[in-house]
PDB file of C-alpha atoms in Angstrom:
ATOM      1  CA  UNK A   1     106.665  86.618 131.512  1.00  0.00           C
ATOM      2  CA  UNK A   2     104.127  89.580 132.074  1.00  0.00           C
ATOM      3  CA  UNK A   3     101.061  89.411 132.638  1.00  0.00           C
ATOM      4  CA  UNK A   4      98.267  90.873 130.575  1.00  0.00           C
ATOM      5  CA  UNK A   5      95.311  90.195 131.816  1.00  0.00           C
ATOM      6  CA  UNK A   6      91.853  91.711 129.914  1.00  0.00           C
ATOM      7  CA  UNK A   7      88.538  91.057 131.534  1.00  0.00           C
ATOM      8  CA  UNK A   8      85.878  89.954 131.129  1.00  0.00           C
ATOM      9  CA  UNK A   9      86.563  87.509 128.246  1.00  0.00           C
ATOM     10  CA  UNK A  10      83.682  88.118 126.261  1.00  0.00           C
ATOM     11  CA  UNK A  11      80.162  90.283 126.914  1.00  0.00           C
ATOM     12  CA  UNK A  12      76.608  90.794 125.210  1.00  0.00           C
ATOM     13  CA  UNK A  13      75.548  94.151 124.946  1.00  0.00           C
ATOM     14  CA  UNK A  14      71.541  95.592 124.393  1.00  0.00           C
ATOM     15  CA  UNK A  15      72.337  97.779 121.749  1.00  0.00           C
ATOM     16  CA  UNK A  16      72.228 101.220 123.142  1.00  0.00           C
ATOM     17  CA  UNK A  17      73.659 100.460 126.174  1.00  0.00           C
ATOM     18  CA  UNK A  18      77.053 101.565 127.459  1.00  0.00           C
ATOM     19  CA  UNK A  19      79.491  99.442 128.608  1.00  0.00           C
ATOM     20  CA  UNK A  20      83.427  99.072 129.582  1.00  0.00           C
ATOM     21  CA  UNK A  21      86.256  96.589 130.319  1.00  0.00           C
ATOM     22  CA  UNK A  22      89.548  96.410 131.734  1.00  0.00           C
ATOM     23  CA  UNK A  23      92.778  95.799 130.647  1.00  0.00           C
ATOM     24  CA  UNK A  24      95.496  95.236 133.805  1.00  0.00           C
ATOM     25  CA  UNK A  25      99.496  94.903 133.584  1.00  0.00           C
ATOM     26  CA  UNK A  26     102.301  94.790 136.436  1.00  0.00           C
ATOM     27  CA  UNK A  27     102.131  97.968 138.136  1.00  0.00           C
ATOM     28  CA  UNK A  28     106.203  98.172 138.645  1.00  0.00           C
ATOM     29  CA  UNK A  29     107.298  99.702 135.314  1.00  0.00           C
ATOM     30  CA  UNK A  30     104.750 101.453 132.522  1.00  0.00           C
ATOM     31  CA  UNK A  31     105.977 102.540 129.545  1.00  0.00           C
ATOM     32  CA  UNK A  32     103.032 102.657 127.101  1.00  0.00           C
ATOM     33  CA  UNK A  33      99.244 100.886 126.924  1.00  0.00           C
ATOM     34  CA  UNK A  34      97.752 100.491 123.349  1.00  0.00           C
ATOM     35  CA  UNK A  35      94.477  99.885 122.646  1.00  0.00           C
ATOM     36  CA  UNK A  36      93.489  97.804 118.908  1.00  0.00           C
ATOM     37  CA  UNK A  37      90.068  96.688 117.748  1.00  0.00           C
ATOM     38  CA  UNK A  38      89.594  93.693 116.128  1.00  0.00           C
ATOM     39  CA  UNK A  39      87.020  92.486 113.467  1.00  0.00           C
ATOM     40  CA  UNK A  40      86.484  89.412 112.543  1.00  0.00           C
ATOM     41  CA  UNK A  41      87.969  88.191 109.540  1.00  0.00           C
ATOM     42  CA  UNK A  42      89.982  91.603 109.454  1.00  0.00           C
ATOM     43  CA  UNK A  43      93.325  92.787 111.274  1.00  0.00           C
ATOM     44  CA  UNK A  44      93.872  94.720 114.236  1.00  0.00           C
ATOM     45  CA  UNK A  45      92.921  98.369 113.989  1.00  0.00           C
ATOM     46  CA  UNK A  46      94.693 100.750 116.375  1.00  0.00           C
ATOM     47  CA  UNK A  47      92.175 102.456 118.477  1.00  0.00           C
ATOM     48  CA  UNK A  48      94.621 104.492 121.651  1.00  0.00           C
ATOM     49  CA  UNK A  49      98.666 104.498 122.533  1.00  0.00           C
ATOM     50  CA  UNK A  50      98.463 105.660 126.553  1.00  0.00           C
ATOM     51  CA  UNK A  51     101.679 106.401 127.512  1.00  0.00           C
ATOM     52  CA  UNK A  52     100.996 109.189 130.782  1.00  0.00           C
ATOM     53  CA  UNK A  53      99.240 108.193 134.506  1.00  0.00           C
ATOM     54  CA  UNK A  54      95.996 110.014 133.943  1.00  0.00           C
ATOM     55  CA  UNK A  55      95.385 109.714 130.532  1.00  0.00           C
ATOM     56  CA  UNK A  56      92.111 110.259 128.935  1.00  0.00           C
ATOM     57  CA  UNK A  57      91.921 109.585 125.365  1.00  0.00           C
ATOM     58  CA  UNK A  58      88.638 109.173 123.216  1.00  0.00           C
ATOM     59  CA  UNK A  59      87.729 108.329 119.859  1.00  0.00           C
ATOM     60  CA  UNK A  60      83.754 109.024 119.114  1.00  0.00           C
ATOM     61  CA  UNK A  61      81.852 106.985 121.405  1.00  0.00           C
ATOM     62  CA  UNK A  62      84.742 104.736 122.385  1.00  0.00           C
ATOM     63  CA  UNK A  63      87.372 106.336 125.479  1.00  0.00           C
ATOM     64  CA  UNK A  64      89.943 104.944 127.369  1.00  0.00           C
ATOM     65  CA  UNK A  65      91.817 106.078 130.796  1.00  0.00           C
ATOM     66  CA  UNK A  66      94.771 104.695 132.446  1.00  0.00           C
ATOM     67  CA  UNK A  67      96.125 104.305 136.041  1.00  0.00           C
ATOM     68  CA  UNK A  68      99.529 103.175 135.848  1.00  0.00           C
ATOM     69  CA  UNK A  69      99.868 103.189 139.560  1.00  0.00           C
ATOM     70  CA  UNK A  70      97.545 100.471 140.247  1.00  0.00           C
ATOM     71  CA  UNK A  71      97.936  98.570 136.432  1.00  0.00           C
ATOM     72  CA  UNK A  72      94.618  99.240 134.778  1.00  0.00           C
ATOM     73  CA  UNK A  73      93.115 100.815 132.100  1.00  0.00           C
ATOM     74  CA  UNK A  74      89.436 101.299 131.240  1.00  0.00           C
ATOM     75  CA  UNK A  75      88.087 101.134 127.648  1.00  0.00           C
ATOM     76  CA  UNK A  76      84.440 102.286 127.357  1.00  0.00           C
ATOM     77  CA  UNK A  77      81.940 102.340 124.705  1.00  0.00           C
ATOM     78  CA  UNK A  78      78.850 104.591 124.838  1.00  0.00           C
ATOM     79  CA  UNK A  79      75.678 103.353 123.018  1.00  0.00           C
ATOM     80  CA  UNK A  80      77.053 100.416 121.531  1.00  0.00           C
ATOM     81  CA  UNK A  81      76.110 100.048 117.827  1.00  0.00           C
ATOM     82  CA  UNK A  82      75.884  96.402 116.046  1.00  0.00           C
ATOM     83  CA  UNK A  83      78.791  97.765 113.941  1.00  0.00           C
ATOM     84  CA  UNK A  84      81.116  98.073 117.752  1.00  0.00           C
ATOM     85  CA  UNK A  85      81.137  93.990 117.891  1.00  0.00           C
ATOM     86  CA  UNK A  86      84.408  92.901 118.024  1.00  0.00           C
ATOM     87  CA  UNK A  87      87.666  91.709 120.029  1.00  0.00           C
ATOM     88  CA  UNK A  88      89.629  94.658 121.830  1.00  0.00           C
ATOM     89  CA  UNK A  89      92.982  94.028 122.366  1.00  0.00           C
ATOM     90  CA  UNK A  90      95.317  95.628 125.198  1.00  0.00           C
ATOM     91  CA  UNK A  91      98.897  95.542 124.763  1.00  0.00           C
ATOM     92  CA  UNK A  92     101.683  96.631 127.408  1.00  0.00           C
ATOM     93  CA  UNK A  93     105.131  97.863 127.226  1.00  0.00           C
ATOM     94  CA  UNK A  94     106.879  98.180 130.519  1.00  0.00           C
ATOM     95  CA  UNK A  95     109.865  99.839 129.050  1.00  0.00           C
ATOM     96  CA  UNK A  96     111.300 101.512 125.997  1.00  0.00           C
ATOM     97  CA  UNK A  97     112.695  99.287 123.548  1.00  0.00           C
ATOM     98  CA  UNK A  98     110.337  96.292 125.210  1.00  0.00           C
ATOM     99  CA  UNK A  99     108.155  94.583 122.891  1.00  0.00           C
ATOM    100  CA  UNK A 100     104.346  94.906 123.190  1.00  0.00           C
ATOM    101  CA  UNK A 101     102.596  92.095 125.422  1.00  0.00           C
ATOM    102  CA  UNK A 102      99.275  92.016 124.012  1.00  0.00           C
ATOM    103  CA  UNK A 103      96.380  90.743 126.630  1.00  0.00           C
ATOM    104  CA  UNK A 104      94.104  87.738 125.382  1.00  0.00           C
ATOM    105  CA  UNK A 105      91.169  90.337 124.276  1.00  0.00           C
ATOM    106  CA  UNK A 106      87.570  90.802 125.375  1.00  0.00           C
ATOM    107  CA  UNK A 107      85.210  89.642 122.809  1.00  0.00           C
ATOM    108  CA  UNK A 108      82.289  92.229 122.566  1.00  0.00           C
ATOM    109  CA  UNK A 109      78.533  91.403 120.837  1.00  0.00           C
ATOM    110  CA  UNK A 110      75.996  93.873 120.605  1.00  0.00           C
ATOM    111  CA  UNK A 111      72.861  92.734 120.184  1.00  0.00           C
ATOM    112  CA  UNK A 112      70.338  94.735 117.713  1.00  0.00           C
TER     113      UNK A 112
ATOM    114  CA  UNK B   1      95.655 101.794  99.111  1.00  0.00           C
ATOM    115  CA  UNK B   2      96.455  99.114 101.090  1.00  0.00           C
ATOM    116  CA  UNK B   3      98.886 100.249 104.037  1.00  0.00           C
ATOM    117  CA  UNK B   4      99.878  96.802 105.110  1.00  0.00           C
ATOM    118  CA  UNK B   5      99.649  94.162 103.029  1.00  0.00           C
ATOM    119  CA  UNK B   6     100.834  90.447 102.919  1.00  0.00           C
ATOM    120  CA  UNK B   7     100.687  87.484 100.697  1.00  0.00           C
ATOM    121  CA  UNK B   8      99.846  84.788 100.059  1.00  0.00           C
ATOM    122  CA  UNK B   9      96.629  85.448 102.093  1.00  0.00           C
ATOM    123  CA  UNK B  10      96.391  81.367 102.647  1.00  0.00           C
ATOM    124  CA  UNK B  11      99.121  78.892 102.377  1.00  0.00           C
ATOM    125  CA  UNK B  12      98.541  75.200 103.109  1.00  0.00           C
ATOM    126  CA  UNK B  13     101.811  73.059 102.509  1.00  0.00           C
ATOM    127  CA  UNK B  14     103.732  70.063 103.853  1.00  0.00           C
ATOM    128  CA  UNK B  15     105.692  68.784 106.693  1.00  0.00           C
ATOM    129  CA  UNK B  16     109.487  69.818 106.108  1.00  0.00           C
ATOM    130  CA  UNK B  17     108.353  72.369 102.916  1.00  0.00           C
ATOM    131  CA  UNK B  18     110.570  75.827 102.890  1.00  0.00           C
ATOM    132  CA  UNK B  19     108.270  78.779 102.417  1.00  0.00           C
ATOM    133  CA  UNK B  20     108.234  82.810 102.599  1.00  0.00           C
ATOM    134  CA  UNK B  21     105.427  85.340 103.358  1.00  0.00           C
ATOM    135  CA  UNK B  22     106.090  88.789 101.797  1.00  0.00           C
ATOM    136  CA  UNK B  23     104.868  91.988 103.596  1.00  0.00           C
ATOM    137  CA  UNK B  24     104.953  95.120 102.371  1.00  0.00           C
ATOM    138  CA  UNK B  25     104.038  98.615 103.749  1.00  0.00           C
ATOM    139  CA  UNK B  26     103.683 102.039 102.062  1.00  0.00           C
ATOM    140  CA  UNK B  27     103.238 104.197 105.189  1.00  0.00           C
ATOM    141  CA  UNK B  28     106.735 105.468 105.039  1.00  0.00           C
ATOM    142  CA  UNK B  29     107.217 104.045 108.500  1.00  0.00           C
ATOM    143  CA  UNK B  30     110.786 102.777 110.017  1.00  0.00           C
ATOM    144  CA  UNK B  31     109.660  99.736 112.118  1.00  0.00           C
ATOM    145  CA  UNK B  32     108.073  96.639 110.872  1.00  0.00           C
ATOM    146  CA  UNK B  33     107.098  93.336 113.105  1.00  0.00           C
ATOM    147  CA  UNK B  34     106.065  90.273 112.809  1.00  0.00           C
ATOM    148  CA  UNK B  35     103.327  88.313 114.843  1.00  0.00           C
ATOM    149  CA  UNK B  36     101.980  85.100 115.467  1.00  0.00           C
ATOM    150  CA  UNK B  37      98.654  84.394 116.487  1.00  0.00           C
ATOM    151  CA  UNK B  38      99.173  81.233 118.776  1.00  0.00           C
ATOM    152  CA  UNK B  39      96.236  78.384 119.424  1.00  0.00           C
ATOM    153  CA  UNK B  40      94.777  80.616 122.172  1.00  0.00           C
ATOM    154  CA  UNK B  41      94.286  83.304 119.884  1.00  0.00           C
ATOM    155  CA  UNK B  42      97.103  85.322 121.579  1.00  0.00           C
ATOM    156  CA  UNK B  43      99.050  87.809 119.522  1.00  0.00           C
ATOM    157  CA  UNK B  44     102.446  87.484 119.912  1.00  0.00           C
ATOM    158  CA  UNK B  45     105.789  89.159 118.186  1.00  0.00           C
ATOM    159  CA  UNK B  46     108.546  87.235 116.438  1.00  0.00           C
ATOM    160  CA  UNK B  47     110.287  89.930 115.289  1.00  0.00           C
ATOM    161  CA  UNK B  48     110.873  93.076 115.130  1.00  0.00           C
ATOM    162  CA  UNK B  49     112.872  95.264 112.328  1.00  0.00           C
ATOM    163  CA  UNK B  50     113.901  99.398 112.473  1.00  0.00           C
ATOM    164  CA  UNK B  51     115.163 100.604 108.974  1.00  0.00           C
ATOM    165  CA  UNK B  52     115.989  97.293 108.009  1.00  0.00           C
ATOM    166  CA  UNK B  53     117.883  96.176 111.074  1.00  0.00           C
ATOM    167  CA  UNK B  54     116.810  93.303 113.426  1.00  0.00           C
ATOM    168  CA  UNK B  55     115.585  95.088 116.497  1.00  0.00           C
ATOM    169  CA  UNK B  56     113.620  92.350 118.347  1.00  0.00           C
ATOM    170  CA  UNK B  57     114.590  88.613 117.724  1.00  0.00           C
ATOM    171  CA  UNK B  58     111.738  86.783 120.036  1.00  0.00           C
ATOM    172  CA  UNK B  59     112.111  83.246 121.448  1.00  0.00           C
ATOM    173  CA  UNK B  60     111.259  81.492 118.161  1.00  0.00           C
ATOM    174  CA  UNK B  61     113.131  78.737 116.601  1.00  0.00           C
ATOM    175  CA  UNK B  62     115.496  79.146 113.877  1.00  0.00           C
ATOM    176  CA  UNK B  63     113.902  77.642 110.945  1.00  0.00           C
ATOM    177  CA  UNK B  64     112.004  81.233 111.227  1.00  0.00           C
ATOM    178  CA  UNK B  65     114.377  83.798 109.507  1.00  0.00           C
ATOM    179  CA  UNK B  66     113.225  87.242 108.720  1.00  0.00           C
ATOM    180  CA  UNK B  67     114.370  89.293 105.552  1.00  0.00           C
ATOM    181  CA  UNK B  68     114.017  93.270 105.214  1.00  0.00           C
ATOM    182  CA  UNK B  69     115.529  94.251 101.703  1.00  0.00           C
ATOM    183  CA  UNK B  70     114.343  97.530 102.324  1.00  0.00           C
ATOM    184  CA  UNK B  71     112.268  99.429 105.075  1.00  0.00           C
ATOM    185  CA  UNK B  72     109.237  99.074 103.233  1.00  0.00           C
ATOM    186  CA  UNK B  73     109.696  95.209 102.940  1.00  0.00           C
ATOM    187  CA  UNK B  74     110.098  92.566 105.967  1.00  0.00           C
ATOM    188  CA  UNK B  75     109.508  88.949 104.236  1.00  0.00           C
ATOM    189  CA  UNK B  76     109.082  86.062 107.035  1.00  0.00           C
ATOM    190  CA  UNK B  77     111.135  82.858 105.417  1.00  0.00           C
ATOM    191  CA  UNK B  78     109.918  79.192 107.052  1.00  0.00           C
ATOM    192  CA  UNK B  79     112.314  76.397 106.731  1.00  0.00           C
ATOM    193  CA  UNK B  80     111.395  72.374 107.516  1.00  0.00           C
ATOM    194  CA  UNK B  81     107.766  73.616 108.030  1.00  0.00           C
ATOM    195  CA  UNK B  82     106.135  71.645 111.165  1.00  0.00           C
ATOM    196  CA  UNK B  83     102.523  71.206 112.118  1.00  0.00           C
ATOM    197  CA  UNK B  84     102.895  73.074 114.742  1.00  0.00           C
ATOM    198  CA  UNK B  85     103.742  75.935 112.575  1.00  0.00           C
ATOM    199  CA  UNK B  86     100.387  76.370 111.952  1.00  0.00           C
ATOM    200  CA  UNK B  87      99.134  79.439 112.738  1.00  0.00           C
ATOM    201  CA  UNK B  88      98.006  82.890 111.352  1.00  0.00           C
ATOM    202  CA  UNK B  89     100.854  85.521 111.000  1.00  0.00           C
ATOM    203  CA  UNK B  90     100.835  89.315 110.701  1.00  0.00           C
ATOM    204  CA  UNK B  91     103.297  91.587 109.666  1.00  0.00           C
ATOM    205  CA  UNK B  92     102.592  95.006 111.030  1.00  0.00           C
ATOM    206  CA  UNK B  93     104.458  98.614 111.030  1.00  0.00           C
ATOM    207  CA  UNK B  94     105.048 102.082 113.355  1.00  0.00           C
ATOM    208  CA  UNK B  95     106.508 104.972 113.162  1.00  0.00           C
ATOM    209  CA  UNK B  96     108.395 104.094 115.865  1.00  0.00           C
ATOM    210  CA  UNK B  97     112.134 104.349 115.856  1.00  0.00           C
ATOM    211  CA  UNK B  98     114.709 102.359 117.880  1.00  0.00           C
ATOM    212  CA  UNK B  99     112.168 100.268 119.285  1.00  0.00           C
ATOM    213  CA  UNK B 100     109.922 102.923 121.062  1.00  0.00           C
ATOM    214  CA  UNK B 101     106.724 101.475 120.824  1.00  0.00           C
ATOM    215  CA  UNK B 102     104.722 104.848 121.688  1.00  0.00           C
ATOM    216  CA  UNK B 103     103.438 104.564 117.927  1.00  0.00           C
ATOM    217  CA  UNK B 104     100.235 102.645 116.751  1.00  0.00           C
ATOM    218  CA  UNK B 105     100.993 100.037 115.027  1.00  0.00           C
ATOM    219  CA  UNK B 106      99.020  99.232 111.299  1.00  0.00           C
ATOM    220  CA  UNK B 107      98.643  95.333 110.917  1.00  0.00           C
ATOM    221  CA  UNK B 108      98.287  93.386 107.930  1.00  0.00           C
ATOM    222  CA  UNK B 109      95.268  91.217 107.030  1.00  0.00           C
ATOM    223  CA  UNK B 110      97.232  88.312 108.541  1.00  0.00           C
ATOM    224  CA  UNK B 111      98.170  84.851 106.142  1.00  0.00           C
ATOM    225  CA  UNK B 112      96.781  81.778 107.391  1.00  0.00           C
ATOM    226  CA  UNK B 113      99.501  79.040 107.186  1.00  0.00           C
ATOM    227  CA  UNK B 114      98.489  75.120 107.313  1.00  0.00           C
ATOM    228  CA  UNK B 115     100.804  73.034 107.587  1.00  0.00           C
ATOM    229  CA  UNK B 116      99.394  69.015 106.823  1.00  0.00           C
TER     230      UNK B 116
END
């Protein structure tokens, strides 16, 4: 079973304010990090697919970076907006052909 | 356009009921999956299908049985429906081919199955 692990669970943010969370997976074998939003009431919405040590990728005011050699990535939101509250999702794939392990989510709220 | 779409949006049926959830994309993609989202709100896949073959066949019990007439269409069939069985389920779909997984995948809005 790997682990997924996406932390912290859930986090209030002043509107305005930056903020970021992690996503970490088993360092041993990395194949390829994706990143999905999630509204609620809607479906996962892909945000990033990381696949190289290093990677930087960024999507308006939300980025991402990954460190395969230690098992993390980043995901960072600059001046969170009301409109930025929602789940983000993590999912690993340690190898081609592997499924995707999604992680259990951090749950974001930005506060007006 | 809707890229992913599934129905019935809501189904709510019986112990030991047989029933199918269609999906259907129009992305042109190869690869189509389906998830479950479990009691802890995890997503996790059932199956996987590349250009109408079974690709990924997950731990799930065989009253589950997946049906891709073409590679635009993965239907999940349910037979003997349990309460357990409740859950929400997505059907998704990639570009990816042979089981890559480098792609984003596009989910559908997810059905909502209660089983009394």
């Amino acid at each position: 079973i790997l682990n997924v692990e996406q932390s912290p669970q859930s986090l209030h943010v002043q509107e305005g304010d930056s903020t970021n969370f992690t996503c970490s997976f088993p360092s041993s074998n990395f194949y390829a990090l994706h990143w999905y939003r999630w509204e609620t009431a809607k479906s996962p919405e892909a945000l990033f697919v990381m696949t190289l040590n290093g990677d930087e990728k960024k999507k308006g005011r939300i980025s991402a970076t990954l460190n395969t050699k230690e098992g993390y990535s980043y995901l960072y939101i600059k001046g969170s907006q009301p409109e930025d509250s929602a789940t983000y999702l993590c999912a690993f794939v340690k190898a081609a052909g592997n499924k995707l392990t999604f992680g259990g989510g951090t749950r974001v709220l930005v506060k007006p | 356009d809707t890229a992913v779409s599934q129905t019935p949006k809501y189904l709510v049926t019986q112990m030991g009921n047989d029933k199918s959830i269609k999906c259907e994309q129009n992305l042109g993609h190869d690869t189509m999956y389906w998830y479950k989202q479990d009691s802890k709100k995890f997503l996790k896949i059932m199956f996987s299908y590349n250009n109408k073959e079974l690709i990924i066949n997950e731990t799930v019990p065989n009253r589950f049985s997946p049906k891709s007439p073409d590679k635009a269409h993965l239907n999940l069939h349910i037979n003997s429906l349990e309460l357990g069985d409740s859950a929400v389920y997505f059907c998704a779909s990639s570009q990816d081919i042979g089981g890559d997984y480098s792609y984003e995948q596009y989910f559908g809005p997810g059905t909502r199955l209660t089983v009394t």
